[in-house]
Amino acid sequence: MFSVLTLFLQCLKECHGLPLINGQNCDPFATVSLVGPSRNDQKKTKVKKKTSNPQFNETFYFEVTRSSSYTKKSQFQVEEEDIEKLEVRIDLWNNGNLVQDLFLGEIKIPVKVLGSDSFQAWYLLQPRDNGNKSSKNDDHGSLRLNICYAEDYVLPSEYYASLRNLLLKSSEVEPISASTAYVLAEVCRDKYDAILPLVRLLLHHHKLVQFITAVAELELKDTQEANTIFRGNSSATRCLDEMMKIVGKHYLKVTLKPILDEICENPKPCEIDPLKLKEADNVEIHKENLRYYVDKVFSTVVQSSISCPTLMCDVFCSLRRLAAERFPNDPHVQYSAVSSFVFLRFFAVAVVSPHTFHLRPHHPDAQISRTLTLISKAIQTLGSWGSLSKSKLSSFKETFMCEFFKMFQEEEYIESVKKFLDEVSSTESKEPSVMSESVHLKEGYDLWRPYESATSNSICHEPPCSDLVREMYKRAQGRTRIGKKNFKKRWFCLTSRELTYHKQQDKEPIYTIPIRNILAVEKLDESSFNKKNMFQVIHVEKPLYVQANNCVEASEWIEALCRVNKCNQRRLSVYHPSAFLNGNWLCCKATSENTVGCTPCTAGVPADIQIEIDGDRETERIYSLFALNMAKLQKMEEACGSIAVYQGPRKEQDDYSNFKIEDSVATFQTLQQIISAAEKLDEHHDRYRKKRSSSAKYGSEENPIVGKIS
């Protein structure tokens, strides 16, 4: 049993009486931070123009884990925290546009004083001790907000089995709108409440791709025009957004962080809006600076397909297929379906707000923020497949951006985008555009540096010496004894089409495995052959077992093979970490050689960012959302029952909260199951609370003292 505290700054509502700046109303915005000894999470509101009484009405969420209650790190790498030392800090700033932002005032609220019930109050803004940034006015104005926290008590795993199974089977329900996961997203007023724990849970259990595919297909049924594909704020788009934030962190780090560091630490002037230029500014130099940054970011992105996480590739592949099926006469929709996410909702967002993706420690100042905004706009446009035709230049909202984009009227940009999207969303049946011969192995080359062949798109990893891979055993199954003679020295060559191995350098391969036939590439337990640094290439025949010279080479081979194979839709989700010897699998003791694997494959996430998600923790959060919306679920159930039984006129839409009921019978059954599972969890929680209040000693770990003793 442990507890999770979710802090809801339910609404940063408004400010009143902010000071004038140079006799005029300011352009205020707020930064909202949760600050403690081991964290400083910061979020930012939108800028409100020319007002001393801004209306923000924005919501923010922070999640922490009670001290001594949870031993793992979350996927956000938040360790156990002492809530007594946490505080919410809200800073008000005047947007300086091209100069430094001006501090207006702040409030600080210790988390320990908050109750579980929400409350709304006005706070007087206070000056900051830092004299060089504080306002000179005595009256800093006031701020109104609504703030609370919710604390979830997570029960042992077996208590969540019923609700968890309903959620995990959602992608199998037809129609998907009658599934538990879909109902969850629809029943919550703010989709963010539901989508984040749902994505984490489905990701943890390897069910996310199937669910996103199903809800995307449902959304496409209602999409009438190809140019509006995936542009709304639906369950499908929100799921994908959250998935990319979680899974794509490392991808952004290896692609964007170096260039963003350059822009932020050594900025060049890039303003090209005539209304924002100063007299001494040279617009042509600014254009060249902006062009340099845009080209560098763009080239980095379109050359990064090999680093794109496998899970993202799987989803992009599904979106591409669904879009092509929905609009078969539009040749560009298969690209726009993917670019609408990878460019518009991933890279462009990360460029304009690098601090929210942990690419920069703080939000940039006004001048750098403006540069990043211009770069982001350019990347969005370059990434929109087919949008660079001359007939579409007039569609730019700003004339100066239209003029700037005349510098990009080269076919190579469009072709680069198309090639990149092909690489991150290719299907199994798609053959390489160039059918090339295998590149043979030679001595003297840098071992792990992939390069583009002059005559092909092949990726070749060439060893510097003859002892790259000492021994290989390719047919272990069915043998009762493993001897030294079964291991042979071999040379390997990897291209984008196949893996080959050779007896000697520059000789014809003795065996070839097409990349499309590789089902998984994983480490092999040392206990299998009493040898270190081994990995296995599982393909349509029997596994190929390989021993590398050292652990570094083994890891690099695994990574290289996984990257070229990540768009193979036949990849396995589970595997056997040991060999099949003496009539059974050494790992799970299964006696059939064809038994399904016993361990989840690891190739979906880069090895250096293992995402730890606690499924019980996420299921508890989902249960609490269902419990909070129980009245709404019961109204839906009543509406479904009346439709299914009488087939008469539906009740007013408000009676089931704008819920789209495609199949009343299936939805009714799902709602009954959700309500039943939630009620059982209610009983378990009530039983726990009674036991805790009656048996736990006041002041113990199970029943700590809250607040100060007077």
XYZ file of C-alpha atoms in Angstrom:
710
model
C 0.000 0.000 0.000
C 1.317 3.448 -0.890
C -0.143 6.866 -1.599
C 0.236 9.194 -4.561
C -0.463 12.897 -4.253
C -1.631 14.681 -7.394
C -1.611 18.455 -7.021
C -4.227 20.214 -9.130
C -3.801 23.936 -9.540
C -7.372 23.654 -10.768
C -7.474 27.125 -12.146
C -5.118 30.050 -12.126
C -8.051 32.374 -12.647
C -7.171 36.050 -12.748
C -5.145 38.962 -11.444
C -6.281 42.391 -10.355
C -4.466 45.698 -10.137
C -1.132 44.773 -11.673
C 1.222 47.780 -11.802
C 1.521 49.965 -14.885
C 4.727 49.727 -16.913
C 5.936 53.113 -18.167
C 2.430 54.445 -17.578
C 0.770 51.726 -19.676
C -0.957 48.424 -19.040
C 1.419 45.490 -19.010
C 1.528 42.243 -21.049
C 1.405 39.800 -18.123
C 2.040 36.078 -17.957
C 2.597 33.731 -15.030
C 5.025 30.914 -14.330
C 3.686 28.184 -12.043
C 6.263 26.009 -10.266
C 6.301 23.127 -7.823
C 9.548 23.583 -5.917
C 11.288 21.258 -3.480
C 14.731 19.948 -2.530
C 14.843 17.570 -5.507
C 12.619 19.199 -8.116
C 11.693 22.452 -9.785
C 8.911 21.803 -12.292
C 7.808 24.947 -14.076
C 4.869 25.653 -16.371
C 3.854 28.860 -18.091
C 0.577 30.596 -18.938
C -0.199 32.421 -22.142
C 0.678 36.124 -22.373
C -2.278 38.493 -21.966
C -1.964 41.707 -23.936
C -2.327 45.238 -22.554
C -4.169 44.614 -19.301
C -3.684 45.096 -15.581
C -6.540 42.672 -14.836
C -5.700 39.564 -16.896
C -8.064 36.573 -17.055
C -5.898 33.425 -17.291
C -8.274 30.529 -16.481
C -5.577 27.904 -17.038
C -5.122 24.542 -15.266
C -1.861 22.874 -14.215
C -1.046 19.442 -12.756
C 1.871 18.200 -10.683
C 2.350 14.692 -9.342
C 4.465 13.589 -6.395
C 4.838 10.465 -4.274
C 4.604 10.478 -0.499
C 7.869 9.911 1.330
C 8.481 6.315 2.461
C 5.515 5.091 0.461
C 6.836 4.237 -2.974
C 10.250 2.864 -3.845
C 10.380 3.298 -7.609
C 10.983 6.273 -9.796
C 8.162 7.357 -12.060
C 8.632 7.825 -15.785
C 9.296 11.477 -15.055
C 12.169 10.452 -12.755
C 10.479 11.953 -9.689
C 11.822 10.257 -6.580
C 10.100 9.962 -3.220
C 9.579 13.464 -1.885
C 8.950 15.049 1.489
C 5.682 16.896 0.991
C 6.452 19.023 4.032
C 9.209 20.705 2.012
C 7.283 21.314 -1.227
C 5.704 24.613 -2.176
C 3.720 26.039 -5.067
C 5.221 29.248 -6.424
C 3.494 31.570 -8.876
C 5.498 34.414 -10.432
C 3.903 37.206 -12.461
C 5.946 38.745 -15.266
C 5.534 41.436 -17.856
C 6.425 40.084 -21.296
C 9.384 42.146 -22.445
C 9.001 41.177 -26.122
C 12.552 41.915 -27.291
C 13.931 42.982 -23.919
C 14.173 41.233 -20.561
C 10.913 40.211 -18.888
C 10.036 42.382 -15.879
C 9.145 40.726 -12.551
C 5.788 41.916 -11.150
C 5.235 39.848 -8.025
C 4.917 36.342 -6.597
C 3.079 34.123 -4.137
C 4.304 30.983 -2.354
C 1.984 28.341 -0.891
C 3.374 25.380 1.106
C 1.782 22.131 -0.052
C 1.394 20.961 3.554
C -1.261 23.639 4.245
C -3.511 22.423 1.441
C -6.524 20.287 2.242
C -8.015 17.545 0.137
C -10.950 19.829 -0.696
C -10.402 22.517 -3.271
C -10.567 26.131 -2.192
C -10.567 29.429 -3.990
C -8.894 32.535 -2.633
C -7.280 35.861 -3.473
C -3.576 36.320 -2.692
C -1.639 39.585 -2.527
C 1.379 39.452 -4.806
C 4.623 39.934 -2.903
C 7.928 41.532 -3.986
C 10.967 39.366 -4.526
C 14.083 39.729 -2.394
C 16.151 40.012 -5.583
C 16.195 43.794 -5.846
C 17.348 44.064 -9.436
C 14.149 42.389 -10.712
C 11.478 43.423 -8.247
C 8.883 46.033 -9.038
C 9.310 49.492 -7.524
C 5.605 49.807 -6.772
C 4.417 49.094 -3.251
C 1.142 47.610 -4.507
C 1.899 44.595 -6.650
C -1.719 43.628 -7.258
C -3.499 40.417 -6.333
C -4.083 36.973 -7.802
C -7.034 34.568 -7.516
C -6.651 30.830 -7.904
C -8.414 27.564 -7.147
C -6.080 24.915 -5.790
C -6.333 21.478 -4.217
C -4.728 18.090 -4.120
C -6.081 14.574 -4.391
C -4.394 11.661 -2.618
C -4.832 8.156 -4.001
C -4.211 5.083 -1.833
C -2.913 2.296 -4.058
C -4.084 -1.181 -3.047
C -2.260 -4.462 -3.743
C -2.237 -5.468 -7.409
C -4.874 -8.220 -7.214
C -7.589 -5.734 -6.254
C -7.289 -4.006 -9.635
C -7.507 -7.126 -11.812
C -11.120 -6.582 -12.915
C -10.791 -2.918 -13.890
C -7.318 -3.417 -15.361
C -8.550 -6.241 -17.627
C -11.432 -4.085 -18.868
C -8.997 -1.311 -19.784
C -6.442 -3.598 -21.440
C -9.083 -5.327 -23.582
C -10.439 -2.005 -24.877
C -8.793 -2.269 -28.283
C -10.589 -5.591 -28.862
C -14.072 -4.137 -28.246
C -16.218 -3.356 -31.262
C -17.085 -0.614 -31.726
C -14.183 1.014 -29.900
C -16.568 3.733 -28.639
C -18.115 1.057 -26.386
C -14.773 0.203 -24.731
C -13.770 1.033 -21.168
C -10.799 3.180 -22.208
C -12.920 5.207 -24.626
C -15.654 5.701 -22.023
C -13.009 6.954 -19.591
C -11.807 9.621 -22.029
C -15.371 10.709 -22.756
C -16.663 10.806 -19.195
C -14.003 13.206 -17.882
C -14.633 16.876 -18.459
C -10.940 17.473 -19.116
C -9.481 14.742 -21.314
C -6.027 15.282 -19.815
C -7.240 13.811 -16.511
C -8.036 10.527 -18.227
C -5.556 10.326 -21.091
C -2.311 10.532 -19.102
C -2.896 7.545 -16.751
C -4.553 5.619 -19.578
C -1.552 6.076 -21.888
C 0.847 5.053 -19.124
C -1.154 1.911 -18.321
C -1.562 0.816 -21.950
C 2.096 1.590 -22.635
C 3.168 -0.506 -19.667
C 1.140 -3.489 -20.908
C 2.062 -3.086 -24.623
C -1.514 -2.256 -25.640
C -1.112 1.379 -26.638
C -0.536 0.956 -30.374
C -3.679 -1.140 -30.791
C -5.837 1.347 -28.878
C -4.520 4.423 -30.718
C -5.083 2.623 -34.034
C -8.681 1.825 -33.082
C -9.607 5.345 -31.915
C -7.822 6.894 -34.912
C -9.891 4.729 -37.235
C -13.047 5.907 -35.467
C -12.004 9.539 -35.829
C -11.255 9.097 -39.527
C -14.813 7.901 -40.157
C -16.031 11.388 -39.234
C -13.274 13.212 -41.139
C -14.706 14.503 -44.399
C -11.701 16.316 -45.874
C -8.139 15.043 -46.099
C -6.627 18.438 -45.255
C -8.266 18.392 -41.792
C -6.940 14.974 -40.802
C -6.001 14.651 -37.099
C -6.240 18.375 -36.481
C -8.694 18.240 -33.545
C -8.307 17.612 -29.826
C -9.709 14.079 -29.821
C -8.940 10.950 -27.803
C -6.672 9.750 -30.616
C -4.638 12.945 -30.874
C -4.338 13.375 -27.105
C -3.198 9.766 -26.667
C -0.575 10.231 -29.332
C 0.587 13.544 -27.881
C 1.099 12.013 -24.437
C 2.769 8.922 -25.897
C 5.270 11.069 -27.811
C 6.074 13.110 -24.682
C 6.846 9.955 -22.698
C 8.524 7.798 -25.331
C 10.109 10.569 -27.407
C 12.136 12.310 -24.690
C 15.399 10.636 -25.632
C 14.644 11.111 -29.336
C 14.312 14.876 -28.832
C 17.440 14.957 -26.723
C 19.665 13.346 -29.351
C 18.166 15.365 -32.223
C 17.218 18.853 -31.039
C 19.191 19.548 -27.872
C 22.554 20.378 -29.525
C 21.073 22.933 -31.918
C 18.753 24.379 -29.244
C 21.746 24.821 -26.948
C 23.528 26.701 -29.735
C 20.525 28.959 -30.346
C 19.976 29.725 -26.653
C 23.605 30.146 -25.600
C 24.943 32.025 -28.654
C 21.854 33.631 -30.186
C 21.881 35.440 -33.507
C 19.268 38.119 -34.299
C 16.509 36.573 -36.423
C 13.583 39.004 -36.334
C 12.115 39.489 -39.829
C 8.793 41.161 -39.001
C 9.057 44.783 -40.242
C 6.855 45.950 -37.357
C 9.296 44.536 -34.786
C 12.553 45.615 -36.431
C 14.646 48.470 -35.089
C 16.252 51.152 -37.234
C 19.747 49.671 -36.990
C 18.598 46.134 -37.831
C 19.636 44.590 -41.146
C 16.718 42.408 -42.232
C 18.797 40.528 -44.802
C 21.289 39.420 -42.155
C 18.405 38.407 -39.918
C 16.940 36.330 -42.754
C 20.250 34.580 -43.296
C 20.539 33.849 -39.570
C 17.013 32.451 -39.472
C 17.616 30.452 -42.639
C 20.746 28.960 -41.043
C 18.847 27.881 -37.923
C 15.873 26.525 -39.872
C 18.115 24.533 -42.205
C 20.073 23.107 -39.294
C 16.965 22.058 -37.349
C 15.290 20.720 -40.486
C 18.294 18.659 -41.612
C 18.717 17.280 -38.095
C 15.081 16.170 -38.018
C 14.904 14.569 -41.461
C 18.142 12.655 -40.833
C 16.965 11.331 -37.476
C 14.705 8.464 -38.550
C 17.133 5.846 -37.265
C 16.698 7.313 -33.746
C 12.903 7.444 -33.843
C 11.520 5.127 -31.114
C 10.031 1.878 -32.362
C 6.698 2.555 -30.686
C 6.320 5.876 -32.497
C 7.155 4.189 -35.803
C 4.483 1.553 -35.170
C 1.828 4.199 -34.521
C 2.882 6.288 -37.536
C 2.692 3.197 -39.723
C -0.875 2.541 -38.563
C -1.929 6.161 -39.119
C -0.464 6.138 -42.593
C -2.307 2.965 -43.535
C -5.632 4.178 -42.114
C -5.370 7.550 -43.862
C -4.600 5.935 -47.227
C -7.604 3.633 -46.835
C -9.920 6.507 -45.844
C -8.853 8.800 -48.705
C -7.604 6.435 -51.443
C -7.640 9.145 -54.135
C -5.389 11.551 -52.267
C -1.697 10.634 -52.766
C -0.490 13.060 -50.070
C -2.759 12.092 -47.164
C -0.553 9.170 -46.138
C 2.193 11.722 -45.474
C 0.075 14.476 -43.910
C -1.406 11.970 -41.428
C 2.090 11.373 -40.044
C 3.528 14.877 -40.454
C 0.597 16.368 -38.535
C 2.041 14.619 -35.483
C 5.773 14.285 -35.939
C 6.326 17.833 -37.227
C 3.379 19.911 -35.987
C 2.740 18.277 -32.592
C 6.190 16.983 -31.694
C 9.243 18.702 -33.139
C 7.648 22.138 -33.650
C 6.247 22.149 -30.100
C 9.593 21.057 -28.634
C 11.392 23.839 -30.536
C 9.098 26.602 -29.284
C 8.967 25.272 -25.676
C 12.230 23.387 -25.045
C 11.980 23.717 -21.258
C 8.731 21.721 -21.141
C 10.563 18.759 -22.729
C 13.576 19.153 -20.419
C 15.757 20.220 -23.343
C 16.580 23.487 -21.557
C 16.572 24.198 -17.810
C 14.326 27.290 -17.996
C 12.001 28.990 -20.437
C 14.013 31.224 -22.782
C 14.048 35.008 -22.640
C 11.870 37.060 -24.959
C 14.365 37.465 -27.823
C 15.322 33.786 -27.932
C 11.667 32.797 -27.519
C 10.822 34.885 -30.583
C 13.604 33.195 -32.581
C 12.342 29.755 -31.541
C 8.801 30.731 -32.516
C 9.928 31.702 -36.027
C 11.926 28.471 -36.377
C 8.942 26.460 -35.164
C 6.644 28.079 -37.722
C 9.130 27.277 -40.457
C 9.507 23.640 -39.364
C 5.721 23.215 -39.280
C 5.467 24.493 -42.837
C 8.403 22.495 -44.173
C 7.003 19.376 -42.535
C 3.559 19.778 -44.054
C 3.864 17.517 -47.081
C 2.915 19.378 -50.285
C 2.533 22.799 -48.635
C 5.500 24.423 -50.371
C 3.901 24.863 -53.776
C 3.814 28.430 -55.054
C 0.025 28.444 -55.029
C 0.055 27.977 -51.270
C 2.486 30.758 -50.349
C -0.442 33.153 -50.200
C -1.954 31.099 -47.360
C 0.604 32.415 -44.855
C -0.959 34.713 -42.271
C 2.105 36.950 -42.129
C 3.402 38.537 -45.303
C 6.971 38.528 -43.995
C 6.839 34.727 -43.548
C 5.587 34.366 -47.098
C 8.564 36.347 -48.338
C 10.940 34.359 -46.161
C 9.666 31.045 -47.502
C 10.458 32.002 -51.059
C 14.004 31.052 -50.054
C 12.852 27.432 -49.636
C 11.359 26.735 -53.030
C 13.565 23.747 -53.754
C 12.281 20.280 -54.466
C 14.891 18.803 -52.153
C 12.986 19.961 -49.053
C 9.825 18.174 -50.125
C 11.752 15.056 -51.087
C 13.627 15.087 -47.773
C 10.347 15.227 -45.853
C 8.880 12.428 -47.940
C 11.967 10.256 -47.442
C 11.932 10.872 -43.680
C 8.230 10.051 -43.382
C 8.767 6.891 -45.436
C 11.502 5.817 -43.042
C 9.510 6.359 -39.834
C 6.212 4.969 -41.133
C 7.101 2.359 -43.767
C 5.044 -0.809 -44.014
C 6.326 -4.363 -44.214
C 5.359 -4.750 -47.854
C 7.257 -1.644 -48.958
C 10.557 -2.548 -50.646
C 13.564 -0.201 -50.575
C 13.629 2.295 -53.407
C 17.099 1.100 -54.426
C 17.799 -2.635 -54.625
C 21.483 -2.746 -53.795
C 24.144 -5.379 -53.452
C 25.478 -6.211 -50.009
C 28.455 -4.139 -48.865
C 31.274 -6.501 -47.899
C 33.341 -6.225 -44.753
C 36.804 -4.710 -44.817
C 39.428 -3.964 -42.217
C 40.353 -0.512 -41.013
C 36.937 1.148 -40.760
C 35.367 2.677 -37.679
C 33.288 -0.136 -36.245
C 29.924 1.366 -35.416
C 29.677 4.374 -37.680
C 26.760 3.890 -40.106
C 27.168 5.630 -43.416
C 25.206 6.110 -46.610
C 26.634 4.033 -49.427
C 27.484 5.969 -52.551
C 25.317 3.643 -54.602
C 22.579 2.692 -52.178
C 20.704 3.412 -48.976
C 22.457 0.585 -47.172
C 23.765 0.978 -43.658
C 26.946 -0.971 -43.124
C 28.826 -1.556 -39.894
C 32.395 -2.546 -40.693
C 34.787 -4.130 -38.175
C 38.363 -2.893 -37.705
C 39.852 -6.343 -37.178
C 39.174 -10.017 -37.718
C 38.074 -10.825 -34.175
C 34.868 -8.738 -34.182
C 32.690 -11.725 -33.333
C 34.625 -14.634 -31.961
C 32.127 -17.445 -32.087
C 28.697 -18.183 -33.424
C 26.274 -20.987 -32.709
C 23.332 -20.988 -35.096
C 21.355 -24.152 -34.403
C 21.248 -24.899 -30.679
C 17.738 -26.342 -30.590
C 17.374 -30.068 -30.357
C 20.997 -30.694 -29.317
C 21.642 -32.256 -25.936
C 25.339 -31.384 -25.829
C 27.003 -28.159 -26.798
C 30.634 -28.424 -27.732
C 33.290 -25.990 -28.850
C 33.076 -27.297 -32.382
C 29.539 -25.919 -32.669
C 30.890 -22.350 -32.434
C 32.563 -20.813 -35.466
C 34.294 -17.511 -36.116
C 32.226 -15.425 -38.537
C 32.157 -11.956 -40.079
C 28.885 -10.030 -40.165
C 27.539 -7.323 -42.450
C 24.355 -5.338 -41.840
C 22.567 -3.347 -44.533
C 19.079 -1.851 -44.666
C 17.876 -5.005 -46.435
C 19.698 -7.940 -44.857
C 22.098 -9.365 -42.314
C 24.777 -11.605 -43.819
C 27.628 -13.542 -42.303
C 30.817 -14.767 -43.924
C 33.641 -17.226 -43.273
C 36.266 -14.733 -44.345
C 36.498 -11.087 -45.292
C 35.475 -10.144 -48.826
C 33.975 -13.595 -49.415
C 30.458 -14.414 -50.492
C 28.040 -14.777 -47.552
C 27.373 -18.270 -46.308
C 23.964 -17.246 -44.991
C 21.636 -14.265 -45.442
C 18.754 -13.152 -43.215
C 16.453 -10.554 -44.820
C 15.627 -7.740 -42.387
C 11.912 -8.388 -42.901
C 12.433 -11.904 -41.483
C 14.037 -10.734 -38.236
C 11.402 -10.959 -35.503
C 13.456 -9.805 -32.498
C 17.018 -9.053 -31.398
C 17.689 -9.517 -27.688
C 20.429 -10.365 -25.210
C 20.946 -14.028 -24.342
C 21.330 -15.185 -20.750
C 24.896 -16.128 -19.944
C 23.633 -19.380 -18.395
C 22.568 -20.699 -21.814
C 26.099 -21.563 -22.986
C 28.178 -20.298 -20.062
C 29.469 -17.525 -22.295
C 29.319 -13.761 -21.833
C 28.335 -10.999 -24.275
C 25.890 -13.106 -26.271
C 22.798 -11.961 -28.114
C 20.224 -13.685 -30.301
C 18.746 -12.814 -33.673
C 15.292 -14.406 -33.737
C 14.060 -14.845 -37.282
C 11.493 -16.951 -39.142
C 13.708 -20.013 -38.818
C 15.527 -20.863 -35.582
C 17.446 -18.270 -33.551
C 20.954 -17.232 -34.454
C 23.163 -16.960 -31.332
C 26.136 -14.604 -31.515
C 28.960 -13.839 -29.074
C 30.560 -10.406 -29.353
C 34.037 -9.464 -28.156
C 32.667 -7.417 -25.257
C 29.461 -6.038 -23.773
C 29.774 -2.714 -25.617
C 29.938 -4.383 -29.024
C 27.035 -6.672 -28.120
C 24.861 -3.700 -27.113
C 25.773 -1.768 -30.253
C 24.942 -4.707 -32.508
C 21.591 -5.141 -30.768
C 20.822 -1.446 -31.160
C 21.854 -1.387 -34.835
C 19.786 -4.469 -35.697
C 16.755 -3.163 -33.809
C 16.908 0.177 -35.591
C 16.863 -1.222 -39.113
C 14.146 -3.677 -38.095
C 11.877 -1.366 -36.115
C 9.269 -0.911 -38.873
C 8.826 -4.657 -39.342
C 5.197 -5.240 -38.379
C 5.859 -8.913 -37.642
C 8.174 -8.141 -34.721
C 7.640 -10.237 -31.613
C 6.402 -8.662 -28.388
C 7.766 -11.491 -26.182
C 10.806 -13.776 -26.398
C 12.774 -16.425 -24.515
C 15.875 -14.908 -22.866
C 17.536 -18.356 -22.756
C 18.022 -21.219 -25.223
C 15.959 -24.364 -25.788
C 18.233 -27.180 -24.595
C 17.744 -30.714 -23.333
C 14.049 -30.651 -24.232
C 12.988 -27.413 -22.508
C 13.471 -23.673 -22.444
C 15.985 -22.860 -19.733
C 14.153 -19.659 -18.802
C 10.544 -20.802 -18.287
C 10.992 -24.634 -18.380
C 8.356 -24.962 -21.133
C 8.813 -28.276 -22.975
C 7.553 -27.211 -26.404
C 10.040 -25.552 -28.712
C 7.209 -23.475 -30.216
C 6.024 -22.076 -26.866
C 5.377 -18.317 -26.939
C 8.115 -16.252 -25.271
C 8.004 -15.638 -21.537
C 9.624 -12.169 -21.361
C 8.573 -8.839 -22.987
C 10.906 -7.646 -25.752
C 12.960 -4.576 -24.887
C 13.585 -3.143 -28.342
C 10.668 -0.689 -28.240
C 12.490 1.775 -25.989
C 16.141 2.869 -26.208
C 18.237 1.057 -23.650
C 19.339 4.215 -21.868
C 15.809 5.419 -21.024
C 13.984 2.539 -19.423
C 10.502 3.830 -18.618
C 9.294 2.557 -15.264
C 5.524 2.681 -14.931
C 3.553 1.212 -12.072
C 0.359 -0.235 -13.529
C -1.426 -0.358 -10.159
C -0.718 3.302 -9.558
C -2.224 4.248 -12.921
C -5.234 1.943 -12.480
C -5.940 3.534 -9.085
C -5.946 6.980 -10.713
C -8.384 5.737 -13.370
C -10.618 4.165 -10.715
C -10.724 7.471 -8.827
C -11.825 9.232 -12.027
C -14.624 6.726 -12.562
C -15.667 7.093 -8.918
C -15.700 10.881 -9.267
C -17.925 10.625 -12.358
C -20.172 7.807 -11.134
C -23.373 9.867 -11.531
C -22.492 10.523 -15.150
C -21.775 6.844 -15.783
C -25.155 5.910 -14.323
C -26.932 8.425 -16.569
C -25.152 6.934 -19.582
C -26.170 3.468 -18.485
C -29.790 4.573 -18.171
C -29.697 6.205 -21.616
C -28.167 3.097 -23.228
C -30.753 0.860 -21.554
C -33.684 2.878 -22.800
C -32.306 3.023 -26.348
C -31.540 -0.696 -26.455
C -34.884 -1.817 -25.024
C -37.332 0.568 -26.619
C -35.474 1.900 -29.653
C -37.499 5.032 -29.098
C -36.359 8.641 -29.303
C -33.155 9.346 -27.457
C -33.156 11.559 -24.429
C -31.710 15.014 -24.580
C -27.989 14.899 -25.276
C -27.211 16.457 -21.884
C -28.612 13.376 -20.173
C -25.506 11.454 -21.151
C -23.038 14.322 -21.337
C -22.646 14.571 -25.096
C -21.561 10.958 -25.177
C -21.674 9.342 -28.608
C -23.452 5.996 -28.340
C -22.814 3.950 -31.470
C -23.836 0.575 -30.109
C -26.191 0.918 -27.147
C -26.062 -2.776 -26.192
C -22.259 -3.015 -26.165
C -21.906 0.335 -24.392
C -24.503 -0.682 -21.792
C -22.570 -3.868 -21.018
C -19.302 -1.962 -20.682
C -20.858 0.614 -18.357
C -22.250 -2.151 -16.148
C -18.797 -3.728 -15.914
C -17.136 -0.381 -15.117
C -19.660 0.437 -12.393
C -19.357 -3.050 -10.893
C -15.529 -2.898 -10.834
C -15.583 0.606 -9.339
C -18.067 -0.402 -6.628
C -15.896 -3.373 -5.618
C -12.893 -1.068 -5.330
C -15.039 1.312 -3.254
C -15.619 -1.528 -0.805
C -11.908 -2.371 -0.612
C -10.996 1.278 -0.002
C -13.669 1.664 2.687
C -12.420 -1.490 4.388
C -8.849 -0.206 4.279
C -9.788 3.216 5.671
C -11.715 1.660 8.552
C -8.846 -0.702 9.325
C -6.340 2.134 9.126
C -8.337 4.421 11.432
C -9.026 1.718 14.028
C -5.801 -0.262 14.132
C -3.004 2.080 13.156
C -1.377 3.936 15.998
C -1.672 7.707 15.632
C 1.756 8.965 14.668
C 2.826 5.713 13.001
C 3.908 5.385 9.363
C 0.424 4.095 8.456
C -1.349 6.932 10.300
C 1.001 9.932 10.425
C 0.247 13.135 12.290
C -1.045 15.828 9.942
C -0.195 19.436 10.745
C 1.384 20.905 13.831
C 0.520 19.958 17.399
C -0.691 22.988 19.295
